[in-house]
Short mmCIF file of C-alpha atoms and ligand atoms in Angstrom, two decimals:
data_model
loop_
_atom_site.label_atom_id
_atom_site.label_comp_id
_atom_site.label_asym_id
_atom_site.label_seq_id
_atom_site.Cartn_x
_atom_site.Cartn_y
_atom_site.Cartn_z
CA MET A 1294 64.87 110.37 56.81
CA ASN A 1295 62.05 109.28 54.55
CA PHE A 1296 59.41 107.02 56.12
CA SER A 1297 56.84 107.11 53.30
CA THR A 1298 56.73 103.34 52.59
CA SER A 1299 56.32 102.58 56.30
CA GLN A 1300 53.56 105.19 56.47
CA SER A 1301 51.63 103.69 53.58
CA LEU A 1302 52.08 100.13 54.94
CA PHE A 1303 50.79 101.32 58.31
CA GLU A 1304 47.69 102.83 56.66
CA ARG A 1305 47.01 99.50 54.89
CA ALA A 1306 47.71 97.53 58.08
CA LYS A 1307 45.26 99.59 60.14
CA GLN A 1308 42.43 98.53 57.80
CA LEU A 1309 42.87 94.85 58.63
CA ILE A 1310 44.97 94.41 61.78
CA PRO A 1311 43.84 95.97 65.10
CA GLY A 1312 45.91 99.15 65.44
CA GLY A 1313 47.93 98.05 62.42
CA VAL A 1314 50.19 95.78 64.49
CA ASN A 1315 50.31 92.24 65.84
CA SER A 1316 51.61 93.29 69.27
CA PRO A 1317 50.64 96.65 70.81
CA VAL A 1318 53.99 98.19 71.88
CA ARG A 1319 55.32 98.22 68.34
CA ALA A 1320 52.49 100.57 67.24
CA PHE A 1321 54.54 103.54 68.63
CA LYS A 1322 51.36 104.66 70.42
CA SER A 1323 53.16 105.87 73.52
CA VAL A 1324 55.79 107.84 71.57
CA GLY A 1325 53.54 108.99 68.71
CA GLY A 1326 54.24 108.78 64.99
CA THR A 1327 54.28 105.86 62.59
CA PRO A 1328 56.03 102.56 63.30
CA VAL A 1329 58.84 101.72 60.91
CA PHE A 1330 58.25 98.52 58.96
CA ILE A 1331 61.33 96.32 58.97
CA LYS A 1332 62.49 94.66 55.80
CA ARG A 1333 65.60 92.84 57.00
CA ALA A 1334 68.30 92.80 59.64
CA GLU A 1335 71.90 91.74 59.83
CA GLY A 1336 74.39 91.85 62.72
CA ALA A 1337 73.86 95.10 64.61
CA TYR A 1338 71.59 96.72 62.02
CA LEU A 1339 67.92 96.88 61.10
CA TYR A 1340 66.84 98.09 57.64
CA ASP A 1341 63.34 99.40 57.07
CA GLU A 1342 61.13 99.35 53.94
CA ASP A 1343 62.34 102.86 53.01
CA GLY A 1344 65.98 101.76 53.07
CA ASN A 1345 66.84 103.50 56.37
CA ARG A 1346 69.42 101.77 58.54
CA TYR A 1347 69.29 101.69 62.35
CA ILE A 1348 71.64 100.43 65.06
CA GLU A 1349 69.55 97.86 66.88
CA LEU A 1350 69.05 98.29 70.63
CA ILE A 1351 65.95 96.08 71.05
CA ASN A 1352 67.14 92.90 69.36
CA SER A 1353 63.67 91.40 69.11
CA TRP A 1354 63.13 92.19 72.82
CA GLY A 1355 66.07 90.03 73.86
CA PRO A 1356 66.88 86.99 71.74
CA MET A 1357 69.35 88.42 69.22
CA ILE A 1358 72.24 88.20 71.68
CA LEU A 1359 74.65 87.32 68.86
CA GLY A 1360 73.20 89.93 66.49
CA HIS A 1361 70.77 89.35 63.62
CA ALA A 1362 70.95 86.53 61.09
CA HIS A 1363 73.96 84.93 62.77
CA PRO A 1364 75.59 82.48 60.31
CA LYS A 1365 75.64 79.54 62.77
CA ILE A 1366 71.93 79.89 63.47
CA GLN A 1367 71.18 80.29 59.76
CA ARG A 1368 73.10 77.09 59.05
CA ALA A 1369 71.27 75.19 61.80
CA ILE A 1370 67.89 76.22 60.38
CA ALA A 1371 68.99 75.47 56.80
CA GLU A 1372 69.99 71.92 57.80
CA VAL A 1373 66.48 71.22 59.07
CA LEU A 1374 64.58 72.79 56.17
CA PRO A 1375 64.71 69.85 53.72
CA HIS A 1376 63.30 67.54 56.42
CA SER A 1377 60.00 69.43 56.80
CA PHE A 1378 58.94 71.87 59.50
CA SER A 1379 56.59 70.23 61.98
CA TYR A 1380 55.79 66.65 62.97
CA GLY A 1381 53.75 66.88 66.17
CA ALA A 1382 55.88 63.93 67.34
CA PRO A 1383 59.04 63.72 69.46
CA THR A 1384 62.49 64.40 67.97
CA ARG A 1385 66.14 63.87 68.97
CA ARG A 1386 66.74 67.65 69.07
CA GLU A 1387 64.16 68.10 71.84
CA VAL A 1388 66.11 65.68 74.04
CA GLU A 1389 69.40 67.45 73.28
CA MET A 1390 67.78 70.83 73.92
CA ALA A 1391 66.43 69.67 77.31
CA GLU A 1392 69.89 68.34 78.22
CA LEU A 1393 71.53 71.64 77.27
CA ILE A 1394 69.03 73.82 79.16
CA CYS A 1395 69.30 71.67 82.31
CA HIS A 1396 73.10 71.77 82.04
CA MET A 1397 73.29 75.56 81.66
CA MET A 1398 70.62 76.32 84.29
CA PRO A 1399 71.05 73.75 87.08
CA SER A 1400 67.82 74.66 88.95
CA VAL A 1401 66.01 73.22 85.93
CA GLU A 1402 65.90 69.46 86.49
CA LYS A 1403 63.09 68.83 84.01
CA VAL A 1404 61.79 71.10 81.27
CA ARG A 1405 58.73 71.27 78.98
CA MET A 1406 58.95 73.17 75.68
CA VAL A 1407 56.07 75.46 74.66
CA ASN A 1408 55.74 78.19 72.01
CA SER A 1409 56.01 81.54 73.80
CA GLY A 1410 56.86 83.21 77.07
CA THR A 1411 53.14 83.76 77.71
CA GLU A 1412 52.50 80.04 77.38
CA ALA A 1413 55.47 79.25 79.63
CA CYS A 1414 54.28 81.54 82.46
CA MET A 1415 50.65 80.49 82.13
CA SER A 1416 51.66 76.82 82.33
CA ALA A 1417 54.11 77.38 85.21
CA ILE A 1418 51.44 78.88 87.48
CA ARG A 1419 49.07 76.04 86.57
CA ALA A 1420 51.79 73.55 87.57
CA ALA A 1421 52.34 75.44 90.84
CA ARG A 1422 48.61 75.41 91.57
CA GLY A 1423 48.32 71.72 90.73
CA TYR A 1424 51.35 70.85 92.86
CA THR A 1425 50.36 72.87 95.93
CA GLY A 1426 46.58 72.49 95.66
CA ARG A 1427 46.30 76.26 96.29
CA ASN A 1428 44.67 78.92 94.08
CA LYS A 1429 46.26 82.33 94.63
CA ILE A 1430 49.39 83.77 93.11
CA ILE A 1431 51.50 86.82 93.96
CA LYS A 1432 52.97 88.97 91.18
CA PHE A 1433 54.63 92.38 91.29
CA GLU A 1434 53.21 95.70 90.07
CA GLY A 1435 54.70 96.57 86.68
CA CYS A 1436 56.05 93.08 86.04
CA TYR A 1437 54.75 91.50 82.85
CA HIS A 1438 54.52 87.76 82.35
CA GLY A 1439 52.72 87.64 79.02
CA HIS A 1440 49.06 88.15 78.30
CA ALA A 1441 47.37 85.20 80.07
CA ASP A 1442 44.40 86.38 82.18
CA SER A 1443 46.05 85.85 85.58
CA PHE A 1444 48.92 88.23 84.74
CA LEU A 1445 46.93 91.19 83.41
CA ILE A 1446 46.62 92.69 86.86
CA SER A 1447 48.84 95.77 87.49
CA ALA A 1448 50.79 94.59 84.45
CA GLY A 1449 53.73 96.50 82.98
CA SER A 1450 55.03 96.65 79.41
CA GLY A 1451 52.43 97.32 76.70
CA ALA A 1452 49.54 96.55 79.06
CA TYR A 1453 50.43 99.65 81.09
CA THR A 1454 51.55 101.77 78.15
CA MET A 1455 48.30 101.15 76.28
CA GLY A 1456 46.28 102.03 79.38
CA SER A 1457 45.10 98.53 80.28
CA PRO A 1458 47.24 97.20 83.16
CA ASP A 1459 44.04 95.46 84.34
CA SER A 1460 42.70 94.35 80.97
CA LEU A 1461 39.04 94.19 80.06
CA GLY A 1462 37.99 90.60 79.48
CA VAL A 1463 39.68 89.26 82.61
CA THR A 1464 36.95 87.99 84.94
CA GLN A 1465 36.70 89.18 88.52
CA GLY A 1466 37.09 85.56 89.62
CA VAL A 1467 40.49 85.28 87.95
CA ALA A 1468 41.55 88.73 89.16
CA ASN A 1469 40.67 87.81 92.76
CA ASP A 1470 43.29 85.07 92.67
CA THR A 1471 46.13 87.40 91.61
CA LEU A 1472 47.58 89.42 94.48
CA THR A 1473 50.10 92.19 93.80
CA ALA A 1474 52.94 93.78 95.71
CA PRO A 1475 55.42 96.54 94.82
CA TYR A 1476 58.70 95.17 93.38
CA ASN A 1477 61.56 95.18 95.92
CA ASP A 1478 59.11 95.28 98.85
CA LEU A 1479 59.49 92.14 100.95
CA GLN A 1480 57.30 93.47 103.75
CA ALA A 1481 54.37 93.86 101.33
CA VAL A 1482 54.85 90.24 100.22
CA GLN A 1483 54.93 89.02 103.81
CA THR A 1484 51.72 90.94 104.55
CA LEU A 1485 49.95 89.25 101.60
CA VAL A 1486 51.19 85.84 102.65
CA ASP A 1487 50.06 86.40 106.26
CA ALA A 1488 46.62 87.56 105.11
CA ASN A 1489 46.15 84.45 102.91
CA PRO A 1490 47.45 81.52 104.96
CA GLN A 1491 47.94 78.27 103.02
CA GLN A 1492 46.36 79.89 99.94
CA ILE A 1493 49.34 81.13 97.91
CA ALA A 1494 50.46 78.65 95.26
CA CYS A 1495 53.34 80.69 93.86
CA ILE A 1496 55.20 83.96 93.70
CA ILE A 1497 56.18 84.85 90.13
CA VAL A 1498 58.82 87.54 89.56
CA GLU A 1499 61.13 88.92 86.90
CA PRO A 1500 64.42 88.57 88.85
CA VAL A 1501 65.64 91.59 86.87
CA VAL A 1502 62.67 93.49 85.47
CA GLY A 1503 62.61 94.36 81.77
CA ASN A 1504 58.96 95.34 81.49
CA MET A 1505 58.90 98.62 83.44
CA GLY A 1506 62.22 99.56 81.92
CA CYS A 1507 65.26 97.87 83.40
CA VAL A 1508 64.85 97.60 87.19
CA LEU A 1509 67.24 95.66 89.41
CA PRO A 1510 66.44 93.66 92.53
CA GLN A 1511 67.80 95.35 95.66
CA ALA A 1512 70.19 93.44 97.89
CA GLY A 1513 68.30 90.71 99.75
CA PHE A 1514 65.04 90.95 97.76
CA LEU A 1515 65.32 87.69 95.80
CA GLU A 1516 66.86 85.93 98.81
CA GLY A 1517 63.96 87.19 100.93
CA LEU A 1518 61.41 85.81 98.46
CA ARG A 1519 63.21 82.46 98.57
CA LYS A 1520 62.98 82.43 102.39
CA ILE A 1521 59.28 83.30 102.44
CA CYS A 1522 58.54 80.59 99.86
CA ASP A 1523 60.54 77.97 101.78
CA LYS A 1524 58.79 78.80 105.03
CA GLU A 1525 55.28 78.83 103.57
CA GLY A 1526 55.51 75.99 101.01
CA ILE A 1527 55.06 78.45 98.13
CA VAL A 1528 56.52 77.76 94.66
CA LEU A 1529 59.01 80.48 93.63
CA ILE A 1530 58.91 81.15 89.87
CA PHE A 1531 61.54 83.26 88.12
CA ASP A 1532 60.33 84.63 84.80
CA GLU A 1533 63.62 84.61 82.88
CA VAL A 1534 62.03 85.11 79.46
CA MET A 1535 64.20 88.21 79.00
CA THR A 1536 67.13 87.40 81.30
CA GLY A 1537 67.67 83.64 80.89
CA PHE A 1538 70.91 82.96 78.94
CA ARG A 1539 71.17 86.74 78.33
CA LEU A 1540 72.50 88.05 81.65
CA ALA A 1541 74.67 84.97 82.20
CA ARG A 1542 74.97 81.38 81.01
CA GLY A 1543 72.64 80.43 83.86
CA GLY A 1544 70.48 83.58 83.75
CA ALA A 1545 69.74 86.07 86.53
CA GLN A 1546 69.52 83.19 89.03
CA GLU A 1547 73.22 82.51 88.46
CA ILE A 1548 74.17 86.17 89.00
CA PHE A 1549 72.15 86.58 92.20
CA GLY A 1550 72.75 83.05 93.50
CA VAL A 1551 69.08 82.38 94.23
CA LYS A 1552 67.50 79.13 93.03
CA PRO A 1553 63.83 79.30 92.02
CA ASP A 1554 61.59 76.23 92.04
CA LEU A 1555 60.44 76.90 88.49
CA THR A 1556 61.86 79.07 85.70
CA THR A 1557 60.07 80.34 82.61
CA LEU A 1558 61.96 80.91 79.38
CA GLY A 1559 60.94 82.37 76.03
CA LYS A 1560 62.13 83.92 72.79
CA ILE A 1561 65.82 83.65 73.67
CA ILE A 1562 65.84 79.85 73.62
CA GLY A 1563 64.53 79.90 70.05
CA GLY A 1564 67.28 82.24 68.87
CA GLY A 1565 64.37 84.47 67.78
CA LEU A 1566 62.02 81.76 66.54
CA PRO A 1567 58.77 81.35 68.50
CA VAL A 1568 59.63 79.23 71.55
CA GLY A 1569 59.06 79.11 75.28
CA ALA A 1570 59.78 76.62 78.03
CA TYR A 1571 59.17 76.12 81.72
CA GLY A 1572 61.17 73.90 83.98
CA GLY A 1573 62.48 73.33 87.47
CA ARG A 1574 62.28 70.88 90.33
CA LYS A 1575 61.49 67.31 89.24
CA GLU A 1576 58.66 66.75 91.70
CA ILE A 1577 56.83 69.88 90.52
CA MET A 1578 57.41 69.16 86.82
CA ASP A 1579 56.13 65.63 87.37
CA SER A 1580 52.71 67.10 88.17
CA ILE A 1581 52.42 67.76 84.44
CA SER A 1582 50.55 65.46 82.07
CA PRO A 1583 51.17 62.69 81.02
CA VAL A 1584 52.91 61.95 84.36
CA GLY A 1585 50.63 64.02 86.58
CA LYS A 1586 47.20 65.58 86.38
CA VAL A 1587 48.11 69.16 85.36
CA TYR A 1588 47.19 69.31 81.68
CA GLN A 1589 49.25 71.26 79.14
CA ALA A 1590 49.91 70.46 75.47
CA GLY A 1591 50.80 71.89 72.03
CA THR A 1592 51.20 70.60 68.46
CA LEU A 1593 54.02 73.02 67.67
CA SER A 1594 55.83 72.53 71.00
CA GLY A 1595 59.42 71.44 70.33
CA ASN A 1596 59.07 72.50 66.69
CA PRO A 1597 62.14 71.26 64.74
CA LEU A 1598 63.06 74.64 63.20
CA ALA A 1599 62.77 76.44 66.53
CA MET A 1600 64.75 73.71 68.34
CA ALA A 1601 67.52 73.87 65.75
CA ALA A 1602 67.83 77.66 66.01
CA GLY A 1603 67.67 77.65 69.81
CA TYR A 1604 70.10 74.78 70.20
CA ALA A 1605 72.62 76.52 67.93
CA MET A 1606 72.41 79.73 69.91
CA LEU A 1607 72.57 78.12 73.35
CA THR A 1608 75.53 76.00 72.21
CA GLU A 1609 77.35 79.15 71.08
CA LEU A 1610 76.68 80.80 74.46
CA ASN A 1611 77.59 77.67 76.42
CA GLU A 1612 80.90 77.21 74.62
CA ASN A 1613 81.94 80.88 74.56
CA PRO A 1614 81.50 82.41 78.03
CA GLN A 1615 83.56 85.43 76.89
CA ILE A 1616 80.41 86.56 75.05
CA TYR A 1617 79.03 87.67 78.42
CA THR A 1618 82.15 89.74 79.13
CA GLN A 1619 81.87 91.33 75.68
CA LEU A 1620 78.16 92.10 76.17
CA ALA A 1621 78.87 93.72 79.55
CA GLN A 1622 81.76 95.76 78.12
CA ILE A 1623 79.68 97.10 75.23
CA THR A 1624 76.84 98.01 77.59
CA GLN A 1625 79.25 99.63 80.09
CA LYS A 1626 80.71 101.82 77.35
CA ILE A 1627 77.24 102.96 76.23
CA VAL A 1628 76.00 103.56 79.78
CA HIS A 1629 79.19 105.34 80.82
CA GLY A 1630 79.01 107.56 77.72
CA ILE A 1631 75.38 108.46 78.46
CA GLN A 1632 76.27 109.25 82.09
CA GLN A 1633 79.05 111.59 80.94
CA THR A 1634 76.64 113.38 78.62
CA LEU A 1635 74.03 113.73 81.36
CA GLN A 1636 76.68 115.32 83.56
CA LYS A 1637 77.87 117.62 80.80
CA LEU A 1638 74.32 118.81 80.12
CA SER A 1639 73.50 119.03 83.85
CA LEU A 1640 70.64 116.57 83.46
CA ASN A 1641 69.71 114.45 86.41
CA TYR A 1642 68.14 111.46 84.67
CA THR A 1643 68.46 107.95 86.00
CA ILE A 1644 70.13 105.10 84.17
CA ASN A 1645 69.73 101.48 85.32
CA HIS A 1646 71.81 98.69 83.85
CA ILE A 1647 73.03 95.16 84.36
CA GLY A 1648 74.87 92.87 81.94
CA SER A 1649 73.48 93.64 78.49
CA MET A 1650 70.27 95.41 79.60
CA TYR A 1651 69.81 99.12 80.30
CA SER A 1652 67.21 101.90 80.52
CA LEU A 1653 67.50 105.68 80.60
CA PHE A 1654 64.59 106.95 82.71
CA PHE A 1655 63.56 110.59 82.31
CA THR A 1656 63.30 111.11 86.05
CA ASP A 1657 65.69 112.23 88.78
CA LYS A 1658 64.29 109.57 91.16
CA GLN A 1659 66.07 106.31 91.80
CA VAL A 1660 63.99 103.71 89.89
CA ILE A 1661 63.42 100.64 92.08
CA ASN A 1662 59.80 99.72 91.34
CA PHE A 1663 56.82 100.63 89.16
CA GLN A 1664 55.85 103.66 91.22
CA THR A 1665 59.28 105.25 90.79
CA ALA A 1666 59.47 104.22 87.10
CA LYS A 1667 56.19 106.06 86.56
CA THR A 1668 57.74 109.34 87.75
CA SER A 1669 59.49 109.45 84.34
CA ASN A 1670 58.53 112.19 81.91
CA THR A 1671 57.09 110.07 79.09
CA GLN A 1672 56.58 113.06 76.78
CA LEU A 1673 60.25 113.84 76.94
CA PHE A 1674 61.04 110.17 76.37
CA GLY A 1675 58.84 110.24 73.24
CA LYS A 1676 60.80 113.21 71.87
CA TYR A 1677 64.09 111.51 72.68
CA PHE A 1678 62.92 108.31 71.00
CA HIS A 1679 62.11 110.10 67.72
CA LYS A 1680 65.35 112.10 67.72
CA MET A 1681 67.30 108.86 68.17
CA LEU A 1682 65.31 107.16 65.41
CA GLN A 1683 66.02 110.06 63.03
CA LYS A 1684 69.69 109.67 63.86
CA GLY A 1685 69.64 105.96 63.04
CA VAL A 1686 69.30 104.37 66.50
CA TYR A 1687 66.36 102.04 67.13
CA LEU A 1688 65.18 102.16 70.76
CA ALA A 1689 62.20 100.43 72.36
CA PRO A 1690 59.19 102.70 71.64
CA SER A 1691 58.24 103.04 75.30
CA GLN A 1692 59.84 104.35 78.49
CA PHE A 1693 58.69 101.14 80.20
CA GLU A 1694 60.82 98.64 78.28
CA SER A 1695 64.45 97.67 78.75
CA LEU A 1696 66.97 97.91 75.93
CA PHE A 1697 68.93 94.80 74.91
CA ILE A 1698 72.48 94.84 73.55
CA SER A 1699 74.02 92.36 71.11
CA VAL A 1700 77.68 91.40 70.66
CA ALA A 1701 77.44 92.61 67.07
CA ILE A 1702 77.71 96.26 68.21
CA SER A 1703 81.13 97.64 67.28
CA ASP A 1704 83.13 100.53 68.77
CA SER A 1705 82.09 102.75 65.88
CA ASP A 1706 78.43 101.83 66.51
CA ILE A 1707 78.93 102.85 70.16
CA GLU A 1708 80.35 106.20 69.02
CA HIS A 1709 77.35 106.66 66.75
CA ILE A 1710 74.92 105.81 69.60
CA LEU A 1711 76.65 108.21 71.99
CA GLN A 1712 76.77 111.06 69.50
CA ALA A 1713 73.08 110.55 68.66
CA ASN A 1714 72.32 110.44 72.39
CA GLU A 1715 74.17 113.69 73.12
CA GLU A 1716 72.60 115.53 70.18
CA SER A 1717 69.12 114.22 71.04
CA LEU A 1718 69.35 115.14 74.71
CA ARG A 1719 70.75 118.57 73.85
CA GLU A 1720 67.99 119.20 71.30
CA ILE A 1721 65.08 118.12 73.51
CA HIS A 1722 66.53 120.04 76.43
CA GLN A 1723 66.82 123.22 74.34
CA GLU A 1724 63.30 122.76 72.93
CA ASN A 1725 62.02 122.27 76.45
CA ILE A 1726 63.44 125.51 77.90
N1 LIG B 994 55.89 92.39 75.15
C1 LIG B 994 57.04 92.90 74.49
C2 LIG B 994 57.74 93.89 75.33
N2 LIG B 994 57.93 93.57 76.67
C3 LIG B 994 56.75 93.54 73.16
C4 LIG B 994 56.51 92.51 72.15
C5 LIG B 994 56.43 93.04 70.71
O1 LIG B 994 55.77 94.05 70.48
O2 LIG B 994 56.99 92.41 69.86
#
């Protein structure tokens, strides 16, 4: 494959954009090499500036559930275009969007639109603090809730991959208010709660983690968090930026049957346009301005283009529940095929999956938290990543990110993915001996 145009764009980009990218993970730093610059995408495929085609397994980190440039979403955006792109004033679509979100995710009784998952999580913890009158929060090691100061403590995703899980620029004062526990460890949470009586405002968690690779909650973990929060008057926040409307119509909370007090949502509810939202119990949401005294605002919040795209996608998902069966079937076929290859090649690597999310970890340990995820051989992952890229499959450029499947992936795409996977694993294994 020729990557020369991407290489020259990257050189130009590095002169003017820090690291040549507008979000760190996409710089390929943890896998080496030059990021490919994307020109366009359609259905299951990405096309780069050099004309290379890839089967898409990131899907904009979640939102492209229906595949790229879906005609219904295109039409919805096109209908809005002649009417201008931002008013900074309320619109009918925002009301309809709120109704649809609350209908699909019943724990959300009231919802506020923002512009990104970071904004949603940052605002949700402020609401929890305002509502409870307490300062501290609990998050889990390796979970990532965007780049607001309070979350850059033992953070996963790019923060870990780039070597700054506890970012510079976060003050000690802010850091002191963020307590961390290992994911799937209820005892550690209870210990923190006991050591900080009446001081914990909220526990924020990815109910299924996507930011240390795909990691599932063990039986009883989410239920246990719910119990602790109920007993101690703590607000339970599910960060469903990656899982909401992707794992099920009602998100991970529907699958696991645990109702959070607040939920944060992101890119998915914009169908790929920049959107976020946070919502939940009425009495907590009513702490937010202009009803209550927790301030949060935004000119572009509820932007008409983003609302149109998001509403079209959520409507499609709401009206066609078979999409979730299709997504699970496609993912099952890929995961099953990879498992067969691992067996055939006598490789003991771990694969985690649920619904339309999966990760292949280059470790023989069961991956249940950040510590076990970190036992993965990231050098080997880097080699695997580049082999797959060369064979036309676009994976997340880090071991510590989940992959996201779209319904646009066909049986022949699955065959292509599995063949590329077998060849790549065989090649890196042979090179490694
Ligand atoms: N924070 C995203 C992964 N969890 C990556 C965002 C991007 O680079 O676009």
